[in-house]
Amino acid sequence: GAVVSQHPSRVICKSGTSVKIECRSLDFQATTMFWYRQFPKQSLMLMATSNEGSKATYEQGVEKDKFLINHASLTLSTLTVTSAHPEDSSFYICSARDSTRDTGSEQYFGPGTRLTVT
Amino acid sequence: KNQVEQSPQSLIILEGKNCTLQCNYTVSPFSNLRWYKQDTGRGPVSLTIMTFSENTKSNGRYTATLDADTKQSSLHITASQLSDSASYICVLYGGTSYGKLTFGQGTILTVHP
């Protein structure tokens, strides 16, 4: 089955620093990847849609200058949380869709990254 | 507005018992509906997929149903195990060009020995 990996699985950083999270599709190509944020006991909230070779599409209320997304290849998207603050502490999950299939096809989710900002 | 509502919010059952989780949706257009299991601190994993024409589908001890007329789906878990303790999320795949998903809030299932 299709596998999506994330790195790191958990990270602790100091307030004011930047953190980069990687999302990789391991056995398929993904022109589109999605970044989600999840708070405790809540469901996933879409932050942005990452498109290979073009700018990401951000959801309303998500600061594009704070959450930088780069999708430089068909198997890798990165999310950089810039100038992190404690309120950015959350569980970040990415997903990817096989680019050879239609938009209704399954999105495969990564295992998530736990970010803690101290 | 596209919405997915799940019930109950949480459920506690004893090991070996059965349970049924509910999902009501108003997503349009409808592509397919999936049930995911999310263990604490992990990403969601797909359990079943239901397309518009399907009424029921099983995956081991998991059986999903879909009533497209009433826009309801259910996930039935048979002979629950301790490892079934997780959040179960109903997700609607719509036919938008960006392939955005609509998530339910999830049902937190706890199985006690």
Tab-separated table of C-alpha atoms in Angstrom:
chain	number	residue	atom	x	y	z
A	1	GLY	CA	0.000	0.000	0.000
A	2	ALA	CA	0.949	3.630	-0.414
A	3	VAL	CA	3.093	5.024	2.355
A	4	VAL	CA	3.601	8.592	3.481
A	5	SER	CA	6.337	9.404	5.945
A	6	GLN	CA	6.957	12.466	8.071
A	7	HIS	CA	10.100	13.671	9.715
A	8	PRO	CA	10.644	14.357	12.514
A	9	SER	CA	7.989	12.464	14.464
A	10	ARG	CA	8.320	14.903	17.335
A	11	VAL	CA	10.272	18.096	17.877
A	12	ILE	CA	10.727	20.513	20.722
A	13	CYS	CA	11.943	23.984	19.934
A	14	LYS	CA	12.339	27.302	21.678
A	15	SER	CA	10.029	30.197	21.094
A	16	GLY	CA	11.201	32.385	18.216
A	17	THR	CA	12.985	29.639	16.300
A	18	SER	CA	11.871	27.988	13.052
A	19	VAL	CA	11.081	24.326	12.542
A	20	LYS	CA	10.893	22.374	9.293
A	21	ILE	CA	8.701	19.293	8.894
A	22	GLU	CA	9.114	16.979	5.908
A	23	CYS	CA	6.413	14.925	4.228
A	24	ARG	CA	7.401	12.256	1.729
A	25	SER	CA	5.411	9.898	-0.463
A	26	LEU	CA	7.550	6.770	-0.486
A	27	ASP	CA	6.158	4.671	-3.313
A	28	PHE	CA	4.110	7.011	-5.439
A	29	GLN	CA	4.269	10.480	-6.898
A	30	ALA	CA	2.112	13.232	-5.500
A	31	THR	CA	1.563	16.516	-7.291
A	32	THR	CA	-0.713	17.517	-4.446
A	33	MET	CA	-0.088	17.173	-0.741
A	34	PHE	CA	-2.098	18.527	2.131
A	35	TRP	CA	-1.061	19.868	5.520
A	36	TYR	CA	-3.327	19.516	8.513
A	37	ARG	CA	-3.191	20.623	12.105
A	38	GLN	CA	-4.861	18.764	14.938
A	39	PHE	CA	-5.462	19.933	18.487
A	40	PRO	CA	-6.166	17.470	21.305
A	41	LYS	CA	-9.501	15.689	21.001
A	42	GLN	CA	-10.329	17.579	17.817
A	43	SER	CA	-10.412	16.492	14.223
A	44	LEU	CA	-7.960	17.452	11.509
A	45	MET	CA	-8.071	21.006	10.189
A	46	LEU	CA	-6.759	21.671	6.708
A	47	MET	CA	-4.086	24.356	6.726
A	48	ALA	CA	-2.973	24.386	3.128
A	49	THR	CA	-2.803	22.506	-0.129
A	50	SER	CA	0.705	22.017	-1.429
A	51	ASN	CA	1.139	21.898	-5.191
A	52	GLU	CA	4.312	20.657	-6.814
A	53	GLY	CA	6.074	23.427	-8.659
A	54	SER	CA	3.686	26.187	-7.660
A	55	LYS	CA	2.562	28.191	-4.664
A	56	ALA	CA	0.575	26.549	-1.915
A	57	THR	CA	-3.076	27.379	-1.379
A	58	TYR	CA	-3.778	28.384	2.205
A	59	GLU	CA	-7.045	28.055	4.049
A	60	GLN	CA	-8.699	31.128	5.472
A	61	GLY	CA	-7.073	32.240	8.692
A	62	VAL	CA	-3.767	30.463	8.094
A	63	GLU	CA	-0.806	32.843	7.891
A	64	LYS	CA	1.193	32.017	4.783
A	65	ASP	CA	4.225	33.925	6.042
A	66	LYS	CA	4.258	31.922	9.237
A	67	PHE	CA	3.655	28.489	7.746
A	68	LEU	CA	5.912	28.264	4.714
A	69	ILE	CA	5.226	25.396	2.361
A	70	ASN	CA	7.568	24.151	-0.324
A	71	HIS	CA	6.722	21.306	-2.705
A	72	ALA	CA	9.877	21.072	-4.759
A	73	SER	CA	9.504	17.516	-6.023
A	74	LEU	CA	6.804	14.956	-6.700
A	75	THR	CA	7.593	13.109	-3.495
A	76	LEU	CA	8.479	15.823	-0.991
A	77	SER	CA	6.654	18.716	0.634
A	78	THR	CA	7.973	20.690	3.577
A	79	LEU	CA	6.213	22.837	6.140
A	80	THR	CA	8.309	25.398	7.985
A	81	VAL	CA	6.863	26.989	11.071
A	82	THR	CA	8.656	30.312	11.334
A	83	SER	CA	9.186	32.229	14.565
A	84	ALA	CA	7.355	29.555	16.481
A	85	HIS	CA	5.334	30.431	19.559
A	86	PRO	CA	3.835	28.180	22.226
A	87	GLU	CA	0.411	28.478	20.581
A	88	ASP	CA	1.887	26.778	17.505
A	89	SER	CA	2.345	23.637	19.568
A	90	SER	CA	0.179	21.036	17.904
A	91	PHE	CA	0.090	17.786	15.953
A	92	TYR	CA	0.837	18.373	12.273
A	93	ILE	CA	-0.221	15.751	9.744
A	94	CYS	CA	0.364	15.669	6.020
A	95	SER	CA	-1.403	13.630	3.371
A	96	ALA	CA	-0.675	12.882	-0.242
A	97	ARG	CA	-2.704	11.728	-3.192
A	98	ASP	CA	-1.343	9.585	-5.989
A	99	SER	CA	-1.081	11.975	-8.932
A	100	THR	CA	-1.966	9.242	-11.409
A	101	ARG	CA	-5.432	8.910	-9.884
A	102	ASP	CA	-8.432	11.231	-9.818
A	103	THR	CA	-9.210	13.807	-7.161
A	104	GLY	CA	-11.655	11.450	-5.465
A	105	SER	CA	-8.971	8.885	-4.804
A	106	GLU	CA	-7.638	8.178	-1.356
A	107	GLN	CA	-5.382	10.583	0.453
A	108	TYR	CA	-2.718	8.720	2.372
A	109	PHE	CA	-1.864	10.244	5.705
A	110	GLY	CA	1.507	10.510	7.314
A	111	PRO	CA	2.104	9.470	10.927
A	112	GLY	CA	2.158	13.052	12.136
A	113	THR	CA	4.670	15.355	13.801
A	114	ARG	CA	4.239	16.518	17.369
A	115	LEU	CA	5.567	20.072	17.718
A	116	THR	CA	6.124	21.528	21.156
A	117	VAL	CA	7.274	25.117	21.445
A	118	THR	CA	8.702	26.095	24.817
B	1	LYS	CA	-22.293	24.129	3.700
B	2	ASN	CA	-20.486	20.787	3.700
B	3	GLN	CA	-20.725	19.157	7.118
B	4	VAL	CA	-20.103	15.807	8.708
B	5	GLU	CA	-21.515	15.035	12.137
B	6	GLN	CA	-20.617	11.989	14.151
B	7	SER	CA	-22.208	10.404	17.167
B	8	PRO	CA	-21.568	9.595	19.870
B	9	GLN	CA	-18.639	11.863	20.699
B	10	SER	CA	-17.209	9.164	22.933
B	11	LEU	CA	-18.050	5.608	23.786
B	12	ILE	CA	-16.831	3.157	26.396
B	13	ILE	CA	-17.441	-0.563	25.950
B	14	LEU	CA	-16.157	-3.808	27.395
B	15	GLU	CA	-13.816	-6.029	25.465
B	16	GLY	CA	-15.686	-8.500	23.302
B	17	LYS	CA	-18.768	-6.327	22.909
B	18	ASN	CA	-20.035	-4.846	19.637
B	19	CYS	CA	-20.638	-1.174	18.935
B	20	THR	CA	-21.942	1.072	16.176
B	21	LEU	CA	-20.748	4.547	15.322
B	22	GLN	CA	-22.870	6.986	13.330
B	23	CYS	CA	-22.075	9.585	10.687
B	24	ASN	CA	-24.481	12.072	9.072
B	25	TYR	CA	-23.314	14.245	6.223
B	26	THR	CA	-24.444	17.066	3.974
B	27	VAL	CA	-21.464	17.063	1.590
B	28	SER	CA	-22.202	17.713	-2.060
B	29	PRO	CA	-21.102	16.613	-4.574
B	30	PHE	CA	-20.403	13.219	-3.100
B	31	SER	CA	-17.496	11.115	-4.291
B	32	ASN	CA	-17.000	8.588	-1.537
B	33	LEU	CA	-17.042	8.174	2.211
B	34	ARG	CA	-14.283	6.654	4.261
B	35	TRP	CA	-13.961	5.619	7.853
B	36	TYR	CA	-10.549	6.121	9.412
B	37	LYS	CA	-9.053	4.866	12.640
B	38	GLN	CA	-6.647	7.210	14.378
B	39	ASP	CA	-4.598	5.917	17.268
B	40	THR	CA	-3.379	8.506	19.765
B	41	GLY	CA	-0.374	10.361	18.380
B	42	ARG	CA	-0.615	8.716	14.965
B	43	GLY	CA	-2.009	9.619	11.561
B	44	PRO	CA	-5.401	8.323	10.363
B	45	VAL	CA	-5.548	4.931	8.689
B	46	SER	CA	-8.327	4.047	6.257
B	47	LEU	CA	-10.666	1.230	7.311
B	48	THR	CA	-13.332	1.234	4.619
B	49	ILE	CA	-14.402	3.159	1.540
B	50	MET	CA	-17.999	3.504	0.462
B	51	THR	CA	-19.019	4.793	-2.935
B	52	PHE	CA	-22.448	6.151	-3.804
B	53	SER	CA	-23.751	2.814	-5.070
B	54	GLU	CA	-22.552	0.691	-2.162
B	55	ASN	CA	-24.719	-0.116	0.853
B	56	THR	CA	-22.388	-2.185	2.972
B	57	LYS	CA	-18.761	-3.193	3.063
B	58	SER	CA	-16.752	-5.231	5.520
B	59	ASN	CA	-13.104	-5.238	6.476
B	60	GLY	CA	-12.500	-7.917	9.065
B	61	ARG	CA	-14.389	-6.956	12.220
B	62	TYR	CA	-15.365	-3.603	10.731
B	63	THR	CA	-18.563	-3.246	8.710
B	64	ALA	CA	-19.587	0.061	7.193
B	65	THR	CA	-23.005	0.906	5.815
B	66	LEU	CA	-24.148	3.782	3.667
B	67	ASP	CA	-27.615	5.161	2.986
B	68	ALA	CA	-27.150	7.763	0.278
B	69	ASP	CA	-30.799	8.783	0.435
B	70	THR	CA	-30.710	9.765	4.090
B	71	LYS	CA	-27.007	10.681	3.913
B	72	GLN	CA	-26.078	8.468	6.804
B	73	SER	CA	-23.287	6.003	7.365
B	74	SER	CA	-22.433	3.715	10.221
B	75	LEU	CA	-19.396	1.751	11.306
B	76	HIS	CA	-20.060	-1.443	13.213
B	77	ILE	CA	-17.254	-3.040	15.187
B	78	THR	CA	-17.714	-6.661	16.141
B	79	ALA	CA	-16.110	-8.435	19.090
B	80	SER	CA	-14.134	-5.395	20.186
B	81	GLN	CA	-10.526	-5.682	21.268
B	82	LEU	CA	-8.425	-3.468	23.495
B	83	SER	CA	-6.503	-2.356	20.407
B	84	ASP	CA	-9.721	-0.915	18.976
B	85	SER	CA	-9.403	1.968	21.444
B	86	ALA	CA	-8.896	4.957	19.155
B	87	SER	CA	-10.659	7.834	17.459
B	88	TYR	CA	-12.826	6.867	14.486
B	89	ILE	CA	-13.286	9.581	11.916
B	90	CYS	CA	-15.852	9.736	9.137
B	91	VAL	CA	-14.431	11.555	6.107
B	92	LEU	CA	-16.264	12.667	2.981
B	93	TYR	CA	-14.443	12.892	-0.298
B	94	GLY	CA	-16.129	15.431	-2.537
B	95	GLY	CA	-15.594	15.965	-6.199
B	96	THR	CA	-13.859	19.332	-5.945
B	97	SER	CA	-10.870	20.086	-8.112
B	98	TYR	CA	-8.608	20.341	-5.089
B	99	GLY	CA	-9.850	17.101	-3.612
B	100	LYS	CA	-10.541	18.642	-0.229
B	101	LEU	CA	-11.939	16.395	2.433
B	102	THR	CA	-14.658	17.077	4.978
B	103	PHE	CA	-13.914	15.544	8.375
B	104	GLY	CA	-16.245	14.578	11.150
B	105	GLN	CA	-15.214	15.385	14.701
B	106	GLY	CA	-14.580	11.740	15.416
B	107	THR	CA	-15.851	9.268	17.976
B	108	ILE	CA	-13.401	8.355	20.717
B	109	LEU	CA	-13.819	4.668	21.481
B	110	THR	CA	-12.402	3.182	24.655
B	111	VAL	CA	-12.437	-0.567	25.126
B	112	HIS	CA	-12.006	-1.778	28.700
B	113	PRO	CA	-10.941	-5.275	29.689
